[in-house]
Coordinates of C-alpha atoms in Angstrom, one line a residue:
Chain A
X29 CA 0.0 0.0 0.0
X30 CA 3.2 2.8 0.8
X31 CA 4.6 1.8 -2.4
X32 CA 1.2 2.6 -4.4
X33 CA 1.0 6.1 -2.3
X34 CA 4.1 6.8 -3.4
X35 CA 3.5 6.4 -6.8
X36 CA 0.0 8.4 -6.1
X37 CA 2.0 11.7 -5.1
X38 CA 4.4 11.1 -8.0
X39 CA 1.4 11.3 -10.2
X40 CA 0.0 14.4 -8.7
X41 CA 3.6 16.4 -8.6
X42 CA 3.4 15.3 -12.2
X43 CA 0.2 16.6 -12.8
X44 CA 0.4 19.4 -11.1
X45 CA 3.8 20.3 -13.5
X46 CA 2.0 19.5 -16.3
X47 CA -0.8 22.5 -15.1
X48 CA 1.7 24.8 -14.6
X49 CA 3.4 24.3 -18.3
X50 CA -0.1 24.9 -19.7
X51 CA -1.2 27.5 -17.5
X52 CA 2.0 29.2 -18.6
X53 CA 1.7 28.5 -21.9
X54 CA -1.6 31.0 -21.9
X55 CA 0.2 33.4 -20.2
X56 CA 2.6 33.5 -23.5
X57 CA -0.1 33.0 -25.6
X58 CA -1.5 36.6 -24.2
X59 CA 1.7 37.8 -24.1
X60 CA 2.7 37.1 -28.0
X61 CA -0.5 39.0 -28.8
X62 CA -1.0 42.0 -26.1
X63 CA -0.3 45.4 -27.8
X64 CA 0.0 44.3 -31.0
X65 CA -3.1 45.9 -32.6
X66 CA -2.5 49.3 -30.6
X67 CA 0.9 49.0 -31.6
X68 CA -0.7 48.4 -35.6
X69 CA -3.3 51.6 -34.5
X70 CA -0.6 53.6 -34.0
X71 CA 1.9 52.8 -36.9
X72 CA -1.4 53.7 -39.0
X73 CA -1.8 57.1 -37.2
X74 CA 1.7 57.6 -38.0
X75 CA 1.4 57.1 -41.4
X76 CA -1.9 58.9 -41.7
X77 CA -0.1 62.2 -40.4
X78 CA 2.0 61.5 -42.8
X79 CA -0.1 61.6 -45.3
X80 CA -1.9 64.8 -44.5
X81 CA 1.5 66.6 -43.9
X82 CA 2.2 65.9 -47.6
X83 CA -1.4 67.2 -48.7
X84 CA -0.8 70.3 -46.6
X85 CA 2.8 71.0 -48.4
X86 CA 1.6 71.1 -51.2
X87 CA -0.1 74.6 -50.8
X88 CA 2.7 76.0 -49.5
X89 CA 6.0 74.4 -51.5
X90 CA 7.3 76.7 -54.2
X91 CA 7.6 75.1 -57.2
X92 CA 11.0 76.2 -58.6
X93 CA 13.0 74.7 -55.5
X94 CA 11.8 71.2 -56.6
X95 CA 13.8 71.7 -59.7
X96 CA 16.5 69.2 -58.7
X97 CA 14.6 66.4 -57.5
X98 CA 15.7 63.7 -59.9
X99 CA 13.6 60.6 -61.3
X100 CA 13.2 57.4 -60.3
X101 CA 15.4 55.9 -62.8
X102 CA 18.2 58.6 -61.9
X103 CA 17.5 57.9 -57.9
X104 CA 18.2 54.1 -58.2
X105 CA 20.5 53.6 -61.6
X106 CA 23.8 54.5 -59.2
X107 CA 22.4 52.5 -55.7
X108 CA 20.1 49.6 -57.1
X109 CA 21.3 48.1 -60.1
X110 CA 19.1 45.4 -60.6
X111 CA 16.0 48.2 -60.0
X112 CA 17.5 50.1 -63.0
X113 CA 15.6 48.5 -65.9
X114 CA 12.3 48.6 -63.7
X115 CA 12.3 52.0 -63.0
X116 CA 13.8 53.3 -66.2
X117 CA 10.7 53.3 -68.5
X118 CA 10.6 56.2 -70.9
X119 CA 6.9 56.1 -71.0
X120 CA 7.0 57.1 -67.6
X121 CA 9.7 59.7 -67.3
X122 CA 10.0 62.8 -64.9
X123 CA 11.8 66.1 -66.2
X124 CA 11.4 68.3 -63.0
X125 CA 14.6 71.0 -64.1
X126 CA 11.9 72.2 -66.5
X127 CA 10.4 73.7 -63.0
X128 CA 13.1 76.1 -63.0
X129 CA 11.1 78.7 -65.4
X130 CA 8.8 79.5 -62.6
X131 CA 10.4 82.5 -60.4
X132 CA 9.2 84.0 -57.2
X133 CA 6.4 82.6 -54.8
X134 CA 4.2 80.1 -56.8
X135 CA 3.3 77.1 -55.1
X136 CA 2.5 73.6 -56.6
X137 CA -1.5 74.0 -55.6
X138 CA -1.9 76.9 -57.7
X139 CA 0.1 75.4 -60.7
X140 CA -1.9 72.7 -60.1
X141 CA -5.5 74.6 -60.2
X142 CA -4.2 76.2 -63.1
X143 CA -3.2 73.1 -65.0
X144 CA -6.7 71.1 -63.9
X145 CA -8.8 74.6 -65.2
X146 CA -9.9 75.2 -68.6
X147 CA -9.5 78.4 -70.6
X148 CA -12.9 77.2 -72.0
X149 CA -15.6 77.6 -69.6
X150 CA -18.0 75.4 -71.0
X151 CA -15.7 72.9 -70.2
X152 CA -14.2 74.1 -67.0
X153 CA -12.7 71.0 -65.7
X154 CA -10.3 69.9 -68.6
X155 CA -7.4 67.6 -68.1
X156 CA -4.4 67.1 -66.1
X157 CA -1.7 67.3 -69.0
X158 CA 0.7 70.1 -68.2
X159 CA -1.5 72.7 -69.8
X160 CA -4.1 75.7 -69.5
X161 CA -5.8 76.1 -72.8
X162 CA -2.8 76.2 -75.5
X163 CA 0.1 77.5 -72.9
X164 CA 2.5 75.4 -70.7
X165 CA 1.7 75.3 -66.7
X166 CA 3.4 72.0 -65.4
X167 CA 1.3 71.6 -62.6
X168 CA 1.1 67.6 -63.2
X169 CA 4.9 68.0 -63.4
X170 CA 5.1 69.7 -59.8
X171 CA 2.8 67.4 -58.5
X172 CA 4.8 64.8 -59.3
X173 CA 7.8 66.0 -58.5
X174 CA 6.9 66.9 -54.8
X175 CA 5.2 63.4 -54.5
X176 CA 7.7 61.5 -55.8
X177 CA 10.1 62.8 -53.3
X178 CA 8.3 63.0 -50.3
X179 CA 7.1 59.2 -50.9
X180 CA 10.3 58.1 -51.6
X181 CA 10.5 56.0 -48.3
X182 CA 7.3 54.4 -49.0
X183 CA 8.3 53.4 -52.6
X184 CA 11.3 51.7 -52.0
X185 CA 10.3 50.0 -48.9
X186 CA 6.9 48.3 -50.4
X187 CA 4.4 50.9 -50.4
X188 CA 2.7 52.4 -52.9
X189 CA 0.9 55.8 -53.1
X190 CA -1.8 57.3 -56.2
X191 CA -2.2 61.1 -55.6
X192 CA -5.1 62.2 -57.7
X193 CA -7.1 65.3 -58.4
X194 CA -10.4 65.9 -59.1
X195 CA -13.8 67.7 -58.9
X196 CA -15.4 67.2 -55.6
X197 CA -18.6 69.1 -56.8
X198 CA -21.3 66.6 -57.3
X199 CA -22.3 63.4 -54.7
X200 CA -19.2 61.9 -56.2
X201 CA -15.7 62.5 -57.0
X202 CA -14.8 63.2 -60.9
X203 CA -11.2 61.9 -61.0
X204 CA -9.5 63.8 -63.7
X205 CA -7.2 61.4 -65.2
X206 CA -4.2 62.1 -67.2
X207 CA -4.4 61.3 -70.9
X208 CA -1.2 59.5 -70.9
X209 CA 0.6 57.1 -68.4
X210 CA 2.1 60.2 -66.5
X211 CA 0.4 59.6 -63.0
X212 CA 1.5 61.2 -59.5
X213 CA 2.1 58.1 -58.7
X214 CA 4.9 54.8 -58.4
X215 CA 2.3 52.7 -59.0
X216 CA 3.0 52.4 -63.0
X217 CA 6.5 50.8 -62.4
X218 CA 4.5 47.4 -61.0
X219 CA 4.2 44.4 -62.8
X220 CA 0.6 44.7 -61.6
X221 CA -0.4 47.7 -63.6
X222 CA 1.6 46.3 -67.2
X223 CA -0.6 43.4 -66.5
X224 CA -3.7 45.2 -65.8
X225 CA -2.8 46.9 -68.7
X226 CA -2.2 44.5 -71.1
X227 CA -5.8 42.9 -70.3
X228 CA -7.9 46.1 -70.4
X229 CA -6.3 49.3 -72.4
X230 CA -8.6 51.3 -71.3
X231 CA -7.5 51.2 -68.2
X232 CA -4.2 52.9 -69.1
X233 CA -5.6 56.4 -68.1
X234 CA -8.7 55.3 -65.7
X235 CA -6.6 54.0 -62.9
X236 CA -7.7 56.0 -59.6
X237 CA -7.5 54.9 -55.4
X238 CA -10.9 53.6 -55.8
X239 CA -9.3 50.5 -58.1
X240 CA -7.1 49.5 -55.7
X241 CA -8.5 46.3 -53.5
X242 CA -6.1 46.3 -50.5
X243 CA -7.7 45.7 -47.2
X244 CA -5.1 47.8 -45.5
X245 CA -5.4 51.2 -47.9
X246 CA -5.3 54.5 -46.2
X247 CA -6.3 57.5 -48.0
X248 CA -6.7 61.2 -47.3
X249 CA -8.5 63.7 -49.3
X250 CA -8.0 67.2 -49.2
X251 CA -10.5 69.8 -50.3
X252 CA -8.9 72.5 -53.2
X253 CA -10.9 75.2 -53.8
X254 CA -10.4 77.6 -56.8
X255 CA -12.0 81.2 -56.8
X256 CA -12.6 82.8 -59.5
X257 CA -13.4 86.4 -59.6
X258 CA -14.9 87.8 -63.0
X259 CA -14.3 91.3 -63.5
X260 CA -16.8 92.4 -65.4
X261 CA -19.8 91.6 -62.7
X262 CA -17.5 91.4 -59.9
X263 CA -18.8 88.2 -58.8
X264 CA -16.8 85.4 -57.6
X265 CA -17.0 81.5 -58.7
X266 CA -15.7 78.8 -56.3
X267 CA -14.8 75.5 -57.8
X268 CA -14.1 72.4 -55.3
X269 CA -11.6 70.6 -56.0
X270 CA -10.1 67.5 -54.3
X271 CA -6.6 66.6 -53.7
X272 CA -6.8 62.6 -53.0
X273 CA -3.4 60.3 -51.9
X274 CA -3.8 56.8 -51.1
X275 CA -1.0 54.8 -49.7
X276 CA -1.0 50.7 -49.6
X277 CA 1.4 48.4 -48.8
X278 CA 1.8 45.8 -51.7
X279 CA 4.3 43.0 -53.0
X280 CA 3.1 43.3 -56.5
X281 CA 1.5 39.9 -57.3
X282 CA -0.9 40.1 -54.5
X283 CA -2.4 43.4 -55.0
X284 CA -5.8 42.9 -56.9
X285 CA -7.0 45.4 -58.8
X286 CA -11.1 45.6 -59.4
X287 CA -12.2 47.1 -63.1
Chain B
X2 CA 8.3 -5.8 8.1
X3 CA 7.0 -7.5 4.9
X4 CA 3.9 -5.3 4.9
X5 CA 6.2 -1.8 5.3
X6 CA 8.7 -3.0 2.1
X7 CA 9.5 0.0 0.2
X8 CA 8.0 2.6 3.3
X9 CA 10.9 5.2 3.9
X10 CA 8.4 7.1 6.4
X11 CA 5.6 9.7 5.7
X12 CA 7.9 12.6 4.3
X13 CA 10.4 10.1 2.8
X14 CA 7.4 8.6 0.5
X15 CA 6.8 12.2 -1.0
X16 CA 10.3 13.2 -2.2
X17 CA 9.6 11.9 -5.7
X18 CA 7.1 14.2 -5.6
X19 CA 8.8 16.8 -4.4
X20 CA 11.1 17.5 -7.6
X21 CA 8.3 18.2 -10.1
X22 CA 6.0 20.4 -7.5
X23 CA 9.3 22.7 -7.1
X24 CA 10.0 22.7 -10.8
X25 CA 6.6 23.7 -11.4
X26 CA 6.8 26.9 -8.7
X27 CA 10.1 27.6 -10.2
X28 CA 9.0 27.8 -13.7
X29 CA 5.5 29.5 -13.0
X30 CA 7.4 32.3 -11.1
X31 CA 9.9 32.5 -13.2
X32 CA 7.9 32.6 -16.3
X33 CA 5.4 35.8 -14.2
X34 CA 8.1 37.5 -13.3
X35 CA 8.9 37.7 -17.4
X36 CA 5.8 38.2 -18.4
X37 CA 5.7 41.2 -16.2
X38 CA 8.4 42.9 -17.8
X39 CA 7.5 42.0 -20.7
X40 CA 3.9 43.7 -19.7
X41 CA 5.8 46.7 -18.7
X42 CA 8.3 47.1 -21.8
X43 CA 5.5 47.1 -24.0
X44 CA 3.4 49.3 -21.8
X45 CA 6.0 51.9 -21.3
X46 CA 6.9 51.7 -25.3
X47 CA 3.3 52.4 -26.1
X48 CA 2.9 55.6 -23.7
X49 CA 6.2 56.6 -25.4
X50 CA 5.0 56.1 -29.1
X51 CA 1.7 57.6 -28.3
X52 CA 3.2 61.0 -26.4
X53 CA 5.6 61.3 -29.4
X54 CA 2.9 60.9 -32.1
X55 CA 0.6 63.5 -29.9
X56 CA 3.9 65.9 -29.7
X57 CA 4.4 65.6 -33.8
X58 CA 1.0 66.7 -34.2
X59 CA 1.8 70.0 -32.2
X60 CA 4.7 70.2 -34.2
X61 CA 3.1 69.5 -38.1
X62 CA -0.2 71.1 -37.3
X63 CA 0.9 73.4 -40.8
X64 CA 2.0 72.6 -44.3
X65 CA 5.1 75.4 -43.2
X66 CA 7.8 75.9 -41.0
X67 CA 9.5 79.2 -40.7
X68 CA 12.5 79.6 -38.5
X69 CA 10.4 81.8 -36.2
X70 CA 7.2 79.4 -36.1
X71 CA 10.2 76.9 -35.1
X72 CA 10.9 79.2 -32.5
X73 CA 7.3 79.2 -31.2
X74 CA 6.6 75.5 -31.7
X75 CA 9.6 74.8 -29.8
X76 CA 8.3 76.4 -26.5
X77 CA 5.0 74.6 -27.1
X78 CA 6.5 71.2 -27.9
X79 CA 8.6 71.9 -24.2
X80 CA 5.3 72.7 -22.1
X81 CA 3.5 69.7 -23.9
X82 CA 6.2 67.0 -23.3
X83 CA 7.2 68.0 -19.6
X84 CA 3.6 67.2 -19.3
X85 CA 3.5 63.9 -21.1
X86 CA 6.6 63.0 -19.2
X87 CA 8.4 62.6 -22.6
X88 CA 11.9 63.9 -23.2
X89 CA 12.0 65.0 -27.1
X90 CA 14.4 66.1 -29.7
X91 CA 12.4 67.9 -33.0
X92 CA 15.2 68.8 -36.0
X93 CA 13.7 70.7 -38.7
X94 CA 15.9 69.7 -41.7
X95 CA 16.4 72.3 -44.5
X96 CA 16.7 70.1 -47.8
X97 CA 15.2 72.7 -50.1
X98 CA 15.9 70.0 -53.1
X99 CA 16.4 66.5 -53.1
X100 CA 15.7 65.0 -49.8
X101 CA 17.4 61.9 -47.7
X102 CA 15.5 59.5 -46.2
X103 CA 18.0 58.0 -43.4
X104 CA 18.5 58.2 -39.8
X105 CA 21.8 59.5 -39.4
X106 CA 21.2 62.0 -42.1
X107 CA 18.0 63.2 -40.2
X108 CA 19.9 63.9 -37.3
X109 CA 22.9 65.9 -38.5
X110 CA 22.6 69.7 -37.6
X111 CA 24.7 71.4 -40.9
X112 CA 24.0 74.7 -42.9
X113 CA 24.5 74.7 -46.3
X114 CA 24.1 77.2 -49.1
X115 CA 21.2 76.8 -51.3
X116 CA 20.9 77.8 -54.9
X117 CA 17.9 78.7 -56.9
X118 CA 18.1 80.4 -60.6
X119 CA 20.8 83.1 -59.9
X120 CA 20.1 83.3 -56.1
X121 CA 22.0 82.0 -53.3
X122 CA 21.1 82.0 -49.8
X123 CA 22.9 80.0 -46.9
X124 CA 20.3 78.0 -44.8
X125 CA 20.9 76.5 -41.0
X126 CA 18.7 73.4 -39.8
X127 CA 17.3 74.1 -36.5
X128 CA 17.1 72.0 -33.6
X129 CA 14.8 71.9 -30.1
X130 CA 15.0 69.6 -27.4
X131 CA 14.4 68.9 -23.6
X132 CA 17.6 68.5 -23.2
X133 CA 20.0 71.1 -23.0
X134 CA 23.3 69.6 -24.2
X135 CA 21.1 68.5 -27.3
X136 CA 19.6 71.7 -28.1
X137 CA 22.4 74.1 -27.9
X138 CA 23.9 72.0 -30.8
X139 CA 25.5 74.7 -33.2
X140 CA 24.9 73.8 -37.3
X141 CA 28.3 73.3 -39.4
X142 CA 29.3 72.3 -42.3
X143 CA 27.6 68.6 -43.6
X144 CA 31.0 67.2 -43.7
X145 CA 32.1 68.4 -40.5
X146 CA 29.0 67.5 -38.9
X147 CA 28.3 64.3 -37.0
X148 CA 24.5 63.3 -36.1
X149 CA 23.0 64.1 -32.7
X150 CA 23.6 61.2 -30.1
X151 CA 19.8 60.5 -28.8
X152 CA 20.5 59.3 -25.2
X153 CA 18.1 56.2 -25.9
X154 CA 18.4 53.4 -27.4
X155 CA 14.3 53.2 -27.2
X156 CA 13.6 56.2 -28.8
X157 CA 10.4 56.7 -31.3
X158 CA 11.9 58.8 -34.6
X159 CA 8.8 60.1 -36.7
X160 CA 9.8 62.1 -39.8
X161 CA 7.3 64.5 -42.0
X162 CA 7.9 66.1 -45.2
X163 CA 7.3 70.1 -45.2
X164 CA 7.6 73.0 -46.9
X165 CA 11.0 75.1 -44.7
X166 CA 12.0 78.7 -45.3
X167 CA 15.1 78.5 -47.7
X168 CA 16.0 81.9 -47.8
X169 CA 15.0 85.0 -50.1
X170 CA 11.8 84.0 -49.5
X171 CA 11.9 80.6 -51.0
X172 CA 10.1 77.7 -49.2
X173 CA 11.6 74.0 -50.2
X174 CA 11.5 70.7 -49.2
X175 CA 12.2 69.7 -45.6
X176 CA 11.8 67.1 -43.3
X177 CA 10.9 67.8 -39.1
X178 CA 12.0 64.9 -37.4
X179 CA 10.9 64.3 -33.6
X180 CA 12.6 62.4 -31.7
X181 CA 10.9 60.7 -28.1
X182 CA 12.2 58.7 -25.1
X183 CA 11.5 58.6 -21.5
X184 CA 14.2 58.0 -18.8
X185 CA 17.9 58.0 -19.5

């Protein structure tokens, strides 16, 4: 009978070890997760802030000082070899030195309203091309200029970022979209969009934030009014604008982008 | 005697026992006493990432930073962080070009002389912190300079882009970086 007690007080040291081991192993369960969404909350605030300090610069940046921000393909031809022949396409090349014409205090949101306005006002909102009527205003240039360089950390550490403009007028956003492959963006340089593409053409100058199917896409709009003030009747016109940037973190091939 | 074989006494019966209970005290407290630091790092590193986001909101709450707004941000980014607790350094970095996205870059103090068309102006990056050896750190020249030592090895860096004063009334690129730690 001792000999079977002893056993019996074996087993319960035992068991009460084993108890312990899983009672601990919760505890590190717990542990592995606690404070890693408020930790994820606040990486996203950062980012957010981000995001609206960009939009904000953007009315006060003058536009001649962004005259030596170089392109993508200049940026990486000395650093990243390999990245060379991705971000080298002449479809999609930046000139910013042609900035340098503009002198004195004019910032990138008033090239900007100038290049999105029309000369014709029957057709007020035109195009984003670099252009007001028939003259040169390289307010698509700026804009992608500035972008490009304040998003540089996100582009080459697998982020990418659209920033759009449009007309905020109606129940709905009217993205204007540029007529060629020129976009404020890094998002032309994927794989993603040459396939996207390749199966739907039209998509070539359609591509806006609300195509983009990632569930972890933050975007920030900010209004962009333009006044107009016609001398003749002394009356002034507002037009609202919108300044859009969305910002997603992608690998390429996982990104999924809905037509 | 044949009915005690293998009875070493009341205590002596329990011994084999013994070993796992004790391992099993050791490694619960043991494994508690982890946890609880483990509790508290990540407590502490949240309060700290939290007061430094909250104090780069003072400091970005415009798309501009002039050198005298600097001046005035920098005396409300002191009141706000001795409340908070939260020892800070904010660098306001005048790129007015080209900007570089790296930590040791960031936190190099230099002044440099900008060009733009036919004008030159010489620009200083400017600096405010709780700490005093930190802030009186003088700007020189980029290759003289070596970045600021942040006494923490647990400090939260956040960087923003925007628009700096870059003399004769140019405003260029820049980057505000904030700096956050508590202790040391």
């Amino acid at each position: 009978m001792a000999k079977i007690r002893g056993q019996a007080s074996f087993f319960d040291g035992l068991m009460f070890l084993f108890i312990v081991i899983f009672s601990v192993s919760l505890v590190f369960l717990t542990l592995n997760t606690y404070a890693v969404a408020q930790d994820k909350v606040l990486r996203t605030a950062y980012l957010s802030n981000y995001l609206e300090s960009s939009a904000k610069m953007v009315y006060y940046l003058d536009v001649a000082t962004l005259q030596n921000v170089k392109s993508y393909c200049k940026d990486t031809e000395l650093s990243i070899e390999s990245a060379t022949s991705y971000y080298c396409k002449p479809q999609y090349d930046l000139d910013c030195s042609i900035l340098n014409k503009y002198k004195g205090r004019i910032s990138i949101s008033d090239l900007v309203k100038k290049d999105l306005d029309s000369s014709d006002d029957s057709n007020p909102l035109s195009n984003f091309d670099d252009k007001y009527g028939s003259s040169e205003q390289y307010g698509r240039t700026a804009a992608r200029c500035a972008m490009k360089e304040v998003m540089k950390p996100f582009t080459f550490s697998g982020y990418r970022y659209i920033t759009e403009f449009g007309d905020a007028s109606s129940a709905s956003d009217v993205i204007v979209h540029p007529q060629d492959e020129k976009y404020a963006s890094d998002f032309m340089f994927t794989s993603t969009y040459a396939d996207m593409v390749v199966k739907d053409p039209t998509l070539k100058s359609s591509l806006d934030c609300a195509k983009i199917a990632s569930d972890q896409l933050l975007v920030i709009r900010t209004p962009f009014k333009l006044l107009e003030v016609d001398p003749a009747s002394q009356t002034v016109k507002s037009r609202n604008y919108i300044m859009r940037t969305c910002l997603w973190p992608t690998n390429d091939l996982t990104v999924k982008i809905s037509s | 005697m044949l009915g005690l074989k293998g009875f070493i006494g009341p205590i002596g019966d329990d011994i084999p026992s013994i070993f796992p209970i004790v391992a099993g005290i050791l490694i619960f407290l043991t494994s508690m006493l982890y946890v609880d630091s483990q509790f508290s790092e990540r407590n502490a590193y949240l309060e700290t990432r939290s007061a430094t986001l909250q104090l780069s909101y003072v400091a970005t709450d415009k798309g501009f930073m002039g050198d005298s707004k600097f001046l005035e941000k920098c005396t409300e980014m002191k009141l706000f962080a001795s409340k908070k607790q939260l020892k800070f350094a904010t660098i306001l970095k005048k790129y007015c070009g080209p900007m570089v996205f790296s930590k040791s870059e960031n936190l190099k103090i230099t002044k440099s002389t900008k060009t733009f068309g036919l004008v030159s102006a010489e620009v200083e990056d400017m600096i405010c912190s709780s700490d005093e050896k930190i802030s009186s750190t003088v700007p020189k020249d980029p290759l003289l300079v070596e970045a600021i030592s942040i006494p923490s090895k647990n400090a939260i860096l956040l960087s923003y882009p925007i628009a700096v004063d870059c003399g004769n009334s140019n405003r260029g690129l820049g980057l505000i970086t904030i700096a956050g730690w508590r202790g040391a």
